[in-house]
């Protein structure tokens, strides 16, 4: 495992932090075409000849552009002109909608999130029933020799991650947690299984922008990963922060929640307060651990959420329990 000298200095100053550190496997994807059977992103997977390719038949959230009627456009333009008149009269109220204007705009928008005033189209994202299943897309293939800790306790040496390249917002997709992203499937295999051959997946019928990964090779490296500020003992947070500032370092940016594609480690909660994700299996309720982080940008050229991270959480007691998904 790679231990950075600055990590060693942090643990030497605060030995209890060493007990909180987790091992993360940084995958370091880089543009390139992996060999068949190697760890990699966005390439055909080793697939059993007789196993059907997975498809998604769950409803999707789809981006829509709906044109205003001629009467709606005229009404909106008249309200804009009324505001300009108020501005010319110097009343100072030209940016304040009247009750009547606000009601009219709400009616015209009809639940849409924005209005394109060049094309005069309402823009919205809303669920569409999936009447024609969509082929899942290969996202990641990982071998046990590249991340052995991932496979501890499993009769497998090959992990495959696939997703439906469309947004979903159903509780059963994300383990009961609010979510708006791809639906995932994990396949665990033995590479010695009979009939495994490189399979070219069918093209998905529909895919959202940013959900088709660019092919990448991986260069896995183990590293120490420290927890988010909110995971630290409350009476010691400020002490750690002060020490880091004295070293001209930032605890979160330099030590905690390593970024990029990684297996294991600690999750960052940079968009929300700390969320306690617990196992949804009946009578379990154990707090789940971060399993895999897939980041936007970089060589895979993905865009999940608002250019964020998609994270998979698993139950620490039983790997057979349902996964949970989260985007930050």
PDB file of C-alpha atoms in Angstrom:
ATOM      1  CA  UNK A   1       0.000   0.000   0.000  1.00  0.00           C
ATOM      2  CA  UNK A   2       1.225   3.475  -0.877  1.00  0.00           C
ATOM      3  CA  UNK A   3       1.497   5.671   2.225  1.00  0.00           C
ATOM      4  CA  UNK A   4       2.270   9.298   1.540  1.00  0.00           C
ATOM      5  CA  UNK A   5       4.812  10.905   3.915  1.00  0.00           C
ATOM      6  CA  UNK A   6       2.250  13.563   4.828  1.00  0.00           C
ATOM      7  CA  UNK A   7      -0.182  10.793   5.845  1.00  0.00           C
ATOM      8  CA  UNK A   8       2.533   9.347   8.074  1.00  0.00           C
ATOM      9  CA  UNK A   9       3.039  12.752   9.697  1.00  0.00           C
ATOM     10  CA  UNK A  10      -0.706  13.106  10.313  1.00  0.00           C
ATOM     11  CA  UNK A  11      -0.962   9.683  11.983  1.00  0.00           C
ATOM     12  CA  UNK A  12       2.204  10.297  13.978  1.00  0.00           C
ATOM     13  CA  UNK A  13       0.592  13.455  15.388  1.00  0.00           C
ATOM     14  CA  UNK A  14      -2.837  11.820  15.909  1.00  0.00           C
ATOM     15  CA  UNK A  15      -2.365   8.027  16.291  1.00  0.00           C
ATOM     16  CA  UNK A  16      -6.114   7.470  16.714  1.00  0.00           C
ATOM     17  CA  UNK A  17      -6.603   8.635  13.106  1.00  0.00           C
ATOM     18  CA  UNK A  18      -4.732   5.536  11.981  1.00  0.00           C
ATOM     19  CA  UNK A  19      -7.538   3.406  13.408  1.00  0.00           C
ATOM     20  CA  UNK A  20     -10.113   5.350  11.369  1.00  0.00           C
ATOM     21  CA  UNK A  21      -8.194   5.172   8.085  1.00  0.00           C
ATOM     22  CA  UNK A  22      -9.464   2.768   5.419  1.00  0.00           C
ATOM     23  CA  UNK A  23      -7.614   1.257   2.504  1.00  0.00           C
ATOM     24  CA  UNK A  24      -8.840   2.583  -0.831  1.00  0.00           C
ATOM     25  CA  UNK A  25      -7.849   1.206  -4.225  1.00  0.00           C
ATOM     26  CA  UNK A  26      -7.395   4.186  -6.531  1.00  0.00           C
ATOM     27  CA  UNK A  27      -8.209   2.914 -10.030  1.00  0.00           C
ATOM     28  CA  UNK A  28      -6.630   5.778 -12.016  1.00  0.00           C
ATOM     29  CA  UNK A  29      -8.470   5.309 -15.335  1.00  0.00           C
ATOM     30  CA  UNK A  30      -6.609   6.534 -18.412  1.00  0.00           C
ATOM     31  CA  UNK A  31      -7.750   6.606 -22.022  1.00  0.00           C
ATOM     32  CA  UNK A  32      -6.886   3.326 -23.725  1.00  0.00           C
ATOM     33  CA  UNK A  33      -8.289  -0.041 -24.764  1.00  0.00           C
ATOM     34  CA  UNK A  34      -7.902  -2.832 -22.161  1.00  0.00           C
ATOM     35  CA  UNK A  35      -7.116  -6.354 -23.296  1.00  0.00           C
ATOM     36  CA  UNK A  36      -9.962  -8.864 -23.148  1.00  0.00           C
ATOM     37  CA  UNK A  37     -10.399 -10.024 -19.576  1.00  0.00           C
ATOM     38  CA  UNK A  38      -8.303  -7.217 -18.067  1.00  0.00           C
ATOM     39  CA  UNK A  39      -9.561  -4.651 -15.580  1.00  0.00           C
ATOM     40  CA  UNK A  40     -10.894  -1.654 -17.430  1.00  0.00           C
ATOM     41  CA  UNK A  41     -13.670   0.855 -18.023  1.00  0.00           C
ATOM     42  CA  UNK A  42     -16.174   0.981 -20.873  1.00  0.00           C
ATOM     43  CA  UNK A  43     -15.172  -2.159 -22.772  1.00  0.00           C
ATOM     44  CA  UNK A  44     -16.872  -5.448 -23.735  1.00  0.00           C
ATOM     45  CA  UNK A  45     -17.012  -7.840 -20.789  1.00  0.00           C
ATOM     46  CA  UNK A  46     -16.146 -11.512 -20.462  1.00  0.00           C
ATOM     47  CA  UNK A  47     -19.628 -12.959 -20.751  1.00  0.00           C
ATOM     48  CA  UNK A  48     -21.097 -16.483 -20.646  1.00  0.00           C
ATOM     49  CA  UNK A  49     -22.229 -17.516 -24.109  1.00  0.00           C
ATOM     50  CA  UNK A  50     -25.676 -18.624 -22.979  1.00  0.00           C
ATOM     51  CA  UNK A  51     -26.450 -15.783 -20.581  1.00  0.00           C
ATOM     52  CA  UNK A  52     -28.854 -13.112 -21.890  1.00  0.00           C
ATOM     53  CA  UNK A  53     -27.540  -9.579 -21.932  1.00  0.00           C
ATOM     54  CA  UNK A  54     -29.171  -7.590 -19.076  1.00  0.00           C
ATOM     55  CA  UNK A  55     -31.787  -5.017 -19.972  1.00  0.00           C
ATOM     56  CA  UNK A  56     -33.524  -2.280 -18.024  1.00  0.00           C
ATOM     57  CA  UNK A  57     -37.302  -2.216 -18.073  1.00  0.00           C
ATOM     58  CA  UNK A  58     -37.736   0.312 -15.233  1.00  0.00           C
ATOM     59  CA  UNK A  59     -39.220   3.716 -16.058  1.00  0.00           C
ATOM     60  CA  UNK A  60     -36.719   6.451 -16.912  1.00  0.00           C
ATOM     61  CA  UNK A  61     -36.548  10.157 -16.226  1.00  0.00           C
ATOM     62  CA  UNK A  62     -36.368  11.806 -19.636  1.00  0.00           C
ATOM     63  CA  UNK A  63     -35.462  15.327 -20.742  1.00  0.00           C
ATOM     64  CA  UNK A  64     -38.343  17.013 -22.594  1.00  0.00           C
ATOM     65  CA  UNK A  65     -38.717  20.262 -24.559  1.00  0.00           C
ATOM     66  CA  UNK A  66     -42.346  21.266 -25.090  1.00  0.00           C
ATOM     67  CA  UNK A  67     -43.228  24.338 -27.219  1.00  0.00           C
ATOM     68  CA  UNK A  68     -45.484  27.050 -25.844  1.00  0.00           C
ATOM     69  CA  UNK A  69     -48.668  27.715 -27.729  1.00  0.00           C
ATOM     70  CA  UNK A  70     -48.903  30.974 -29.670  1.00  0.00           C
ATOM     71  CA  UNK A  71     -51.286  32.346 -27.009  1.00  0.00           C
ATOM     72  CA  UNK A  72     -48.908  31.369 -24.142  1.00  0.00           C
ATOM     73  CA  UNK A  73     -45.941  32.971 -25.884  1.00  0.00           C
ATOM     74  CA  UNK A  74     -47.902  36.182 -26.506  1.00  0.00           C
ATOM     75  CA  UNK A  75     -49.053  36.304 -22.870  1.00  0.00           C
ATOM     76  CA  UNK A  76     -45.466  35.823 -21.616  1.00  0.00           C
ATOM     77  CA  UNK A  77     -44.162  38.558 -23.926  1.00  0.00           C
ATOM     78  CA  UNK A  78     -46.895  40.931 -22.743  1.00  0.00           C
ATOM     79  CA  UNK A  79     -45.822  40.340 -19.115  1.00  0.00           C
ATOM     80  CA  UNK A  80     -42.207  41.065 -20.090  1.00  0.00           C
ATOM     81  CA  UNK A  81     -43.290  44.289 -21.763  1.00  0.00           C
ATOM     82  CA  UNK A  82     -45.268  45.285 -18.657  1.00  0.00           C
ATOM     83  CA  UNK A  83     -42.128  44.879 -16.529  1.00  0.00           C
ATOM     84  CA  UNK A  84     -40.152  47.023 -18.985  1.00  0.00           C
ATOM     85  CA  UNK A  85     -42.808  49.740 -18.711  1.00  0.00           C
ATOM     86  CA  UNK A  86     -42.466  49.669 -14.910  1.00  0.00           C
ATOM     87  CA  UNK A  87     -38.709  50.021 -15.315  1.00  0.00           C
ATOM     88  CA  UNK A  88     -39.052  53.046 -17.609  1.00  0.00           C
ATOM     89  CA  UNK A  89     -41.455  54.645 -15.127  1.00  0.00           C
ATOM     90  CA  UNK A  90     -38.843  54.322 -12.400  1.00  0.00           C
ATOM     91  CA  UNK A  91     -41.122  52.578  -9.915  1.00  0.00           C
ATOM     92  CA  UNK A  92     -38.356  50.198  -8.807  1.00  0.00           C
ATOM     93  CA  UNK A  93     -40.821  47.317  -9.014  1.00  0.00           C
ATOM     94  CA  UNK A  94     -39.982  46.070 -12.500  1.00  0.00           C
ATOM     95  CA  UNK A  95     -38.302  42.888 -11.214  1.00  0.00           C
ATOM     96  CA  UNK A  96     -41.193  42.053  -8.892  1.00  0.00           C
ATOM     97  CA  UNK A  97     -44.006  39.978 -10.341  1.00  0.00           C
ATOM     98  CA  UNK A  98     -47.573  40.906  -9.562  1.00  0.00           C
ATOM     99  CA  UNK A  99     -49.752  38.158  -8.089  1.00  0.00           C
ATOM    100  CA  UNK A 100     -51.520  37.862 -11.437  1.00  0.00           C
ATOM    101  CA  UNK A 101     -48.219  37.577 -13.372  1.00  0.00           C
ATOM    102  CA  UNK A 102     -46.844  34.969 -10.978  1.00  0.00           C
ATOM    103  CA  UNK A 103     -49.995  32.871 -11.331  1.00  0.00           C
ATOM    104  CA  UNK A 104     -49.897  33.202 -15.122  1.00  0.00           C
ATOM    105  CA  UNK A 105     -46.235  32.147 -15.314  1.00  0.00           C
ATOM    106  CA  UNK A 106     -46.883  29.139 -13.074  1.00  0.00           C
ATOM    107  CA  UNK A 107     -49.754  28.100 -15.330  1.00  0.00           C
ATOM    108  CA  UNK A 108     -47.714  28.520 -18.510  1.00  0.00           C
ATOM    109  CA  UNK A 109     -44.687  26.634 -17.106  1.00  0.00           C
ATOM    110  CA  UNK A 110     -46.957  23.726 -16.091  1.00  0.00           C
ATOM    111  CA  UNK A 111     -44.328  22.175 -13.815  1.00  0.00           C
ATOM    112  CA  UNK A 112     -41.338  22.723 -16.136  1.00  0.00           C
ATOM    113  CA  UNK A 113     -38.023  23.751 -14.581  1.00  0.00           C
ATOM    114  CA  UNK A 114     -37.031  26.446 -17.111  1.00  0.00           C
ATOM    115  CA  UNK A 115     -38.059  28.266 -20.282  1.00  0.00           C
ATOM    116  CA  UNK A 116     -35.897  28.602 -23.393  1.00  0.00           C
ATOM    117  CA  UNK A 117     -36.812  32.084 -24.626  1.00  0.00           C
ATOM    118  CA  UNK A 118     -34.983  31.585 -27.932  1.00  0.00           C
ATOM    119  CA  UNK A 119     -37.038  28.575 -28.983  1.00  0.00           C
ATOM    120  CA  UNK A 120     -39.959  29.268 -26.618  1.00  0.00           C
ATOM    121  CA  UNK A 121     -39.928  25.763 -25.206  1.00  0.00           C
ATOM    122  CA  UNK A 122     -40.650  24.557 -21.676  1.00  0.00           C
ATOM    123  CA  UNK A 123     -37.784  22.366 -20.374  1.00  0.00           C
ATOM    124  CA  UNK A 124     -38.553  19.568 -17.932  1.00  0.00           C
ATOM    125  CA  UNK A 125     -37.396  16.162 -16.800  1.00  0.00           C
ATOM    126  CA  UNK A 126     -40.191  13.723 -16.079  1.00  0.00           C
ATOM    127  CA  UNK A 127     -40.693   9.972 -15.838  1.00  0.00           C
ATOM    128  CA  UNK A 128     -41.537   7.958 -18.926  1.00  0.00           C
ATOM    129  CA  UNK A 129     -42.704   4.330 -18.679  1.00  0.00           C
ATOM    130  CA  UNK A 130     -40.204   1.949 -20.255  1.00  0.00           C
ATOM    131  CA  UNK A 131     -42.221   0.216 -22.984  1.00  0.00           C
ATOM    132  CA  UNK A 132     -39.081  -0.947 -24.828  1.00  0.00           C
ATOM    133  CA  UNK A 133     -36.279  -2.334 -22.570  1.00  0.00           C
ATOM    134  CA  UNK A 134     -32.881  -0.627 -22.802  1.00  0.00           C
ATOM    135  CA  UNK A 135     -29.644  -2.649 -23.002  1.00  0.00           C
ATOM    136  CA  UNK A 136     -27.334  -2.160 -20.025  1.00  0.00           C
ATOM    137  CA  UNK A 137     -23.925  -0.599 -20.701  1.00  0.00           C
ATOM    138  CA  UNK A 138     -20.586  -2.067 -19.495  1.00  0.00           C
ATOM    139  CA  UNK A 139     -19.015   0.410 -17.097  1.00  0.00           C
ATOM    140  CA  UNK A 140     -16.299  -1.436 -15.169  1.00  0.00           C
ATOM    141  CA  UNK A 141     -14.582  -4.818 -15.135  1.00  0.00           C
ATOM    142  CA  UNK A 142     -12.248  -5.470 -12.197  1.00  0.00           C
ATOM    143  CA  UNK A 143     -10.002  -8.479 -11.561  1.00  0.00           C
ATOM    144  CA  UNK A 144      -9.151  -9.766  -8.095  1.00  0.00           C
ATOM    145  CA  UNK A 145      -5.410  -9.425  -8.761  1.00  0.00           C
ATOM    146  CA  UNK A 146      -5.917  -5.639  -9.108  1.00  0.00           C
ATOM    147  CA  UNK A 147      -8.063  -5.161  -5.986  1.00  0.00           C
ATOM    148  CA  UNK A 148      -7.880  -8.324  -3.832  1.00  0.00           C
ATOM    149  CA  UNK A 149      -9.655  -6.810  -0.816  1.00  0.00           C
ATOM    150  CA  UNK A 150     -12.825  -6.391  -2.890  1.00  0.00           C
ATOM    151  CA  UNK A 151     -13.141 -10.145  -3.318  1.00  0.00           C
ATOM    152  CA  UNK A 152     -12.545 -11.245   0.268  1.00  0.00           C
ATOM    153  CA  UNK A 153     -15.244 -13.731   1.288  1.00  0.00           C
ATOM    154  CA  UNK A 154     -16.526 -14.170  -2.282  1.00  0.00           C
ATOM    155  CA  UNK A 155     -16.210 -17.150  -4.584  1.00  0.00           C
ATOM    156  CA  UNK A 156     -15.270 -14.865  -7.475  1.00  0.00           C
ATOM    157  CA  UNK A 157     -12.262 -13.186  -9.012  1.00  0.00           C
ATOM    158  CA  UNK A 158     -14.030 -10.944 -11.517  1.00  0.00           C
ATOM    159  CA  UNK A 159     -16.419  -8.057 -10.830  1.00  0.00           C
ATOM    160  CA  UNK A 160     -18.521  -6.485 -13.575  1.00  0.00           C
ATOM    161  CA  UNK A 161     -20.533  -3.276 -13.193  1.00  0.00           C
ATOM    162  CA  UNK A 162     -23.215  -2.401 -15.747  1.00  0.00           C
ATOM    163  CA  UNK A 163     -25.778   0.368 -15.788  1.00  0.00           C
ATOM    164  CA  UNK A 164     -28.772   1.586 -17.697  1.00  0.00           C
ATOM    165  CA  UNK A 165     -27.577   4.838 -19.331  1.00  0.00           C
ATOM    166  CA  UNK A 166     -30.641   6.830 -18.285  1.00  0.00           C
ATOM    167  CA  UNK A 167     -31.760   8.636 -15.147  1.00  0.00           C
ATOM    168  CA  UNK A 168     -34.034   6.881 -12.673  1.00  0.00           C
ATOM    169  CA  UNK A 169     -35.816   8.170  -9.615  1.00  0.00           C
ATOM    170  CA  UNK A 170     -37.354   5.123  -8.009  1.00  0.00           C
ATOM    171  CA  UNK A 171     -36.672   4.006  -4.468  1.00  0.00           C
ATOM    172  CA  UNK A 172     -36.169   0.388  -5.525  1.00  0.00           C
ATOM    173  CA  UNK A 173     -33.299   1.455  -7.797  1.00  0.00           C
ATOM    174  CA  UNK A 174     -31.208   3.013  -5.040  1.00  0.00           C
ATOM    175  CA  UNK A 175     -31.954   0.851  -2.013  1.00  0.00           C
ATOM    176  CA  UNK A 176     -34.669   3.125  -0.683  1.00  0.00           C
ATOM    177  CA  UNK A 177     -32.706   6.398  -0.805  1.00  0.00           C
ATOM    178  CA  UNK A 178     -33.468   9.515  -2.886  1.00  0.00           C
ATOM    179  CA  UNK A 179     -31.615   9.207  -6.160  1.00  0.00           C
ATOM    180  CA  UNK A 180     -31.496  10.445  -9.728  1.00  0.00           C
ATOM    181  CA  UNK A 181     -29.055   8.492 -11.862  1.00  0.00           C
ATOM    182  CA  UNK A 182     -28.355   5.232 -13.721  1.00  0.00           C
ATOM    183  CA  UNK A 183     -29.728   1.887 -12.540  1.00  0.00           C
ATOM    184  CA  UNK A 184     -26.833  -0.472 -11.743  1.00  0.00           C
ATOM    185  CA  UNK A 185     -26.197  -4.200 -11.758  1.00  0.00           C
ATOM    186  CA  UNK A 186     -23.169  -6.003 -10.294  1.00  0.00           C
ATOM    187  CA  UNK A 187     -22.069  -9.392 -11.634  1.00  0.00           C
ATOM    188  CA  UNK A 188     -19.556 -11.530  -9.726  1.00  0.00           C
ATOM    189  CA  UNK A 189     -17.829 -14.290 -11.711  1.00  0.00           C
ATOM    190  CA  UNK A 190     -14.915 -16.685 -11.796  1.00  0.00           C
ATOM    191  CA  UNK A 191     -12.642 -16.015 -14.747  1.00  0.00           C
ATOM    192  CA  UNK A 192     -12.152 -19.789 -15.166  1.00  0.00           C
ATOM    193  CA  UNK A 193     -15.875 -20.297 -15.751  1.00  0.00           C
ATOM    194  CA  UNK A 194     -16.600 -22.270 -18.923  1.00  0.00           C
ATOM    195  CA  UNK A 195     -17.865 -20.339 -21.910  1.00  0.00           C
ATOM    196  CA  UNK A 196     -16.622 -16.862 -20.938  1.00  0.00           C
ATOM    197  CA  UNK A 197     -15.788 -14.894 -24.067  1.00  0.00           C
ATOM    198  CA  UNK A 198     -15.482 -11.166 -24.854  1.00  0.00           C
ATOM    199  CA  UNK A 199     -19.007 -10.028 -25.670  1.00  0.00           C
ATOM    200  CA  UNK A 200     -19.933  -6.970 -27.689  1.00  0.00           C
ATOM    201  CA  UNK A 201     -23.013  -5.556 -25.955  1.00  0.00           C
ATOM    202  CA  UNK A 202     -26.073  -4.394 -27.890  1.00  0.00           C
ATOM    203  CA  UNK A 203     -26.380  -0.664 -28.349  1.00  0.00           C
ATOM    204  CA  UNK A 204     -28.828   0.917 -25.897  1.00  0.00           C
ATOM    205  CA  UNK A 205     -32.001   2.207 -27.522  1.00  0.00           C
ATOM    206  CA  UNK A 206     -31.786   5.422 -25.534  1.00  0.00           C
ATOM    207  CA  UNK A 207     -28.969   6.951 -23.510  1.00  0.00           C
ATOM    208  CA  UNK A 208     -28.597  10.211 -21.596  1.00  0.00           C
ATOM    209  CA  UNK A 209     -25.612  12.434 -22.309  1.00  0.00           C
ATOM    210  CA  UNK A 210     -22.600  11.508 -20.209  1.00  0.00           C
ATOM    211  CA  UNK A 211     -23.588   7.901 -19.422  1.00  0.00           C
ATOM    212  CA  UNK A 212     -21.518   6.079 -22.074  1.00  0.00           C
ATOM    213  CA  UNK A 213     -17.973   5.706 -20.698  1.00  0.00           C
ATOM    214  CA  UNK A 214     -14.954   6.197 -22.906  1.00  0.00           C
ATOM    215  CA  UNK A 215     -12.701   3.063 -22.893  1.00  0.00           C
ATOM    216  CA  UNK A 216      -9.970   3.244 -20.265  1.00  0.00           C
ATOM    217  CA  UNK A 217      -7.225   1.094 -18.813  1.00  0.00           C
ATOM    218  CA  UNK A 218      -6.699   1.058 -15.048  1.00  0.00           C
ATOM    219  CA  UNK A 219      -3.599   1.426 -12.874  1.00  0.00           C
ATOM    220  CA  UNK A 220      -4.800   0.404  -9.388  1.00  0.00           C
ATOM    221  CA  UNK A 221      -2.876   1.680  -6.362  1.00  0.00           C
ATOM    222  CA  UNK A 222      -3.728   1.142  -2.690  1.00  0.00           C
ATOM    223  CA  UNK A 223      -3.710   4.226  -0.482  1.00  0.00           C
ATOM    224  CA  UNK A 224      -4.785   5.331   2.982  1.00  0.00           C
ATOM    225  CA  UNK A 225      -8.074   7.198   3.059  1.00  0.00           C
ATOM    226  CA  UNK A 226      -9.195   9.223   6.065  1.00  0.00           C
ATOM    227  CA  UNK A 227     -12.805  10.006   7.002  1.00  0.00           C
ATOM    228  CA  UNK A 228     -14.840  13.133   6.432  1.00  0.00           C
ATOM    229  CA  UNK A 229     -14.557  15.868   9.071  1.00  0.00           C
ATOM    230  CA  UNK A 230     -17.978  14.917  10.471  1.00  0.00           C
ATOM    231  CA  UNK A 231     -16.778  11.355  11.156  1.00  0.00           C
ATOM    232  CA  UNK A 232     -14.031  12.561  13.508  1.00  0.00           C
ATOM    233  CA  UNK A 233     -14.583  12.689  17.278  1.00  0.00           C
ATOM    234  CA  UNK A 234     -16.322  15.999  17.892  1.00  0.00           C
ATOM    235  CA  UNK A 235     -13.875  17.151  20.575  1.00  0.00           C
ATOM    236  CA  UNK A 236     -10.876  16.562  18.272  1.00  0.00           C
ATOM    237  CA  UNK A 237     -12.055  18.003  14.956  1.00  0.00           C
ATOM    238  CA  UNK A 238     -10.757  21.507  15.567  1.00  0.00           C
ATOM    239  CA  UNK A 239      -7.419  20.171  16.828  1.00  0.00           C
ATOM    240  CA  UNK A 240      -6.870  18.238  13.598  1.00  0.00           C
ATOM    241  CA  UNK A 241      -7.981  21.182  11.448  1.00  0.00           C
ATOM    242  CA  UNK A 242      -5.627  23.546  13.300  1.00  0.00           C
ATOM    243  CA  UNK A 243      -2.662  21.193  12.888  1.00  0.00           C
ATOM    244  CA  UNK A 244      -3.345  20.863   9.158  1.00  0.00           C
ATOM    245  CA  UNK A 245      -3.535  24.641   8.765  1.00  0.00           C
ATOM    246  CA  UNK A 246      -0.183  24.968  10.547  1.00  0.00           C
ATOM    247  CA  UNK A 247       1.279  22.564   7.969  1.00  0.00           C
ATOM    248  CA  UNK A 248      -0.269  24.662   5.193  1.00  0.00           C
ATOM    249  CA  UNK A 249      -2.638  21.783   4.411  1.00  0.00           C
ATOM    250  CA  UNK A 250      -6.400  21.310   4.303  1.00  0.00           C
ATOM    251  CA  UNK A 251      -7.688  18.205   6.071  1.00  0.00           C
ATOM    252  CA  UNK A 252     -10.515  17.475   3.629  1.00  0.00           C
ATOM    253  CA  UNK A 253      -8.658  18.293   0.411  1.00  0.00           C
ATOM    254  CA  UNK A 254      -5.294  16.725   1.310  1.00  0.00           C
ATOM    255  CA  UNK A 255      -6.095  13.745   3.531  1.00  0.00           C
ATOM    256  CA  UNK A 256      -9.774  12.791   3.610  1.00  0.00           C
ATOM    257  CA  UNK A 257     -12.115  11.119   1.124  1.00  0.00           C
ATOM    258  CA  UNK A 258      -9.674  10.605  -1.749  1.00  0.00           C
ATOM    259  CA  UNK A 259     -11.217  11.666  -5.030  1.00  0.00           C
ATOM    260  CA  UNK A 260     -11.577   9.957  -8.393  1.00  0.00           C
ATOM    261  CA  UNK A 261     -12.479   6.367  -9.218  1.00  0.00           C
ATOM    262  CA  UNK A 262     -11.821   4.212  -6.193  1.00  0.00           C
ATOM    263  CA  UNK A 263     -12.809   0.988  -4.482  1.00  0.00           C
ATOM    264  CA  UNK A 264     -13.415   1.243  -0.742  1.00  0.00           C
ATOM    265  CA  UNK A 265     -12.192   4.157   1.311  1.00  0.00           C
ATOM    266  CA  UNK A 266     -14.403   6.891   2.740  1.00  0.00           C
ATOM    267  CA  UNK A 267     -17.246   8.787   1.027  1.00  0.00           C
ATOM    268  CA  UNK A 268     -17.252  12.562   0.849  1.00  0.00           C
ATOM    269  CA  UNK A 269     -20.415  14.463   1.797  1.00  0.00           C
ATOM    270  CA  UNK A 270     -19.424  17.715   0.139  1.00  0.00           C
ATOM    271  CA  UNK A 271     -22.929  18.547  -1.153  1.00  0.00           C
ATOM    272  CA  UNK A 272     -24.961  17.482   1.872  1.00  0.00           C
ATOM    273  CA  UNK A 273     -24.577  16.894   5.561  1.00  0.00           C
ATOM    274  CA  UNK A 274     -23.376  13.457   6.609  1.00  0.00           C
ATOM    275  CA  UNK A 275     -25.893  10.795   5.562  1.00  0.00           C
ATOM    276  CA  UNK A 276     -26.131   7.493   7.422  1.00  0.00           C
ATOM    277  CA  UNK A 277     -26.927   4.931   4.765  1.00  0.00           C
ATOM    278  CA  UNK A 278     -28.195   1.726   6.350  1.00  0.00           C
ATOM    279  CA  UNK A 279     -28.920  -1.711   4.896  1.00  0.00           C
ATOM    280  CA  UNK A 280     -32.502  -2.081   3.680  1.00  0.00           C
ATOM    281  CA  UNK A 281     -32.616  -5.855   4.205  1.00  0.00           C
ATOM    282  CA  UNK A 282     -35.342  -6.813   6.690  1.00  0.00           C
ATOM    283  CA  UNK A 283     -34.049  -6.966  10.281  1.00  0.00           C
ATOM    284  CA  UNK A 284     -30.538  -5.852   9.263  1.00  0.00           C
ATOM    285  CA  UNK A 285     -30.242  -2.068   9.437  1.00  0.00           C
ATOM    286  CA  UNK A 286     -26.426  -2.111   9.593  1.00  0.00           C
ATOM    287  CA  UNK A 287     -24.666   1.027   8.511  1.00  0.00           C
ATOM    288  CA  UNK A 288     -23.365   0.418   4.989  1.00  0.00           C
ATOM    289  CA  UNK A 289     -19.792   0.973   3.789  1.00  0.00           C
ATOM    290  CA  UNK A 290     -18.570   2.644   0.636  1.00  0.00           C
ATOM    291  CA  UNK A 291     -17.793   0.019  -1.970  1.00  0.00           C
ATOM    292  CA  UNK A 292     -17.135   1.853  -5.235  1.00  0.00           C
ATOM    293  CA  UNK A 293     -16.908   5.475  -6.392  1.00  0.00           C
ATOM    294  CA  UNK A 294     -17.251   6.426 -10.078  1.00  0.00           C
ATOM    295  CA  UNK A 295     -16.349  10.032 -10.768  1.00  0.00           C
ATOM    296  CA  UNK A 296     -17.392  12.432 -13.524  1.00  0.00           C
ATOM    297  CA  UNK A 297     -14.958  13.881 -16.012  1.00  0.00           C
ATOM    298  CA  UNK A 298     -11.463  12.601 -16.666  1.00  0.00           C
ATOM    299  CA  UNK A 299     -10.727  10.020 -19.322  1.00  0.00           C
ATOM    300  CA  UNK A 300     -13.950   7.998 -18.904  1.00  0.00           C
ATOM    301  CA  UNK A 301     -15.710  11.297 -19.758  1.00  0.00           C
ATOM    302  CA  UNK A 302     -18.806  10.540 -17.686  1.00  0.00           C
ATOM    303  CA  UNK A 303     -21.206  13.047 -16.197  1.00  0.00           C
ATOM    304  CA  UNK A 304     -23.292  11.753 -13.291  1.00  0.00           C
ATOM    305  CA  UNK A 305     -25.547  14.059 -11.303  1.00  0.00           C
ATOM    306  CA  UNK A 306     -24.279  17.608 -11.622  1.00  0.00           C
ATOM    307  CA  UNK A 307     -20.816  16.484 -12.673  1.00  0.00           C
ATOM    308  CA  UNK A 308     -20.467  14.567  -9.413  1.00  0.00           C
ATOM    309  CA  UNK A 309     -19.674  11.125  -8.016  1.00  0.00           C
ATOM    310  CA  UNK A 310     -21.848   8.019  -8.136  1.00  0.00           C
ATOM    311  CA  UNK A 311     -21.182   5.812  -5.120  1.00  0.00           C
ATOM    312  CA  UNK A 312     -22.195   2.208  -4.371  1.00  0.00           C
ATOM    313  CA  UNK A 313     -22.647   1.184  -0.732  1.00  0.00           C
ATOM    314  CA  UNK A 314     -22.764  -2.415   0.518  1.00  0.00           C
ATOM    315  CA  UNK A 315     -23.732  -4.141   3.745  1.00  0.00           C
ATOM    316  CA  UNK A 316     -20.595  -4.958   5.800  1.00  0.00           C
ATOM    317  CA  UNK A 317     -22.160  -8.136   7.245  1.00  0.00           C
ATOM    318  CA  UNK A 318     -23.679  -9.811   4.204  1.00  0.00           C
ATOM    319  CA  UNK A 319     -22.507  -9.076   0.635  1.00  0.00           C
ATOM    320  CA  UNK A 320     -25.728 -10.630  -0.628  1.00  0.00           C
ATOM    321  CA  UNK A 321     -27.866  -7.825   0.790  1.00  0.00           C
ATOM    322  CA  UNK A 322     -29.107  -5.118  -1.631  1.00  0.00           C
ATOM    323  CA  UNK A 323     -26.725  -2.325  -2.578  1.00  0.00           C
ATOM    324  CA  UNK A 324     -27.533   1.346  -2.048  1.00  0.00           C
ATOM    325  CA  UNK A 325     -26.696   4.174  -4.464  1.00  0.00           C
ATOM    326  CA  UNK A 326     -25.859   7.807  -3.831  1.00  0.00           C
ATOM    327  CA  UNK A 327     -24.734  10.770  -5.935  1.00  0.00           C
ATOM    328  CA  UNK A 328     -22.784  13.732  -4.533  1.00  0.00           C
TER     329      UNK A 328
END
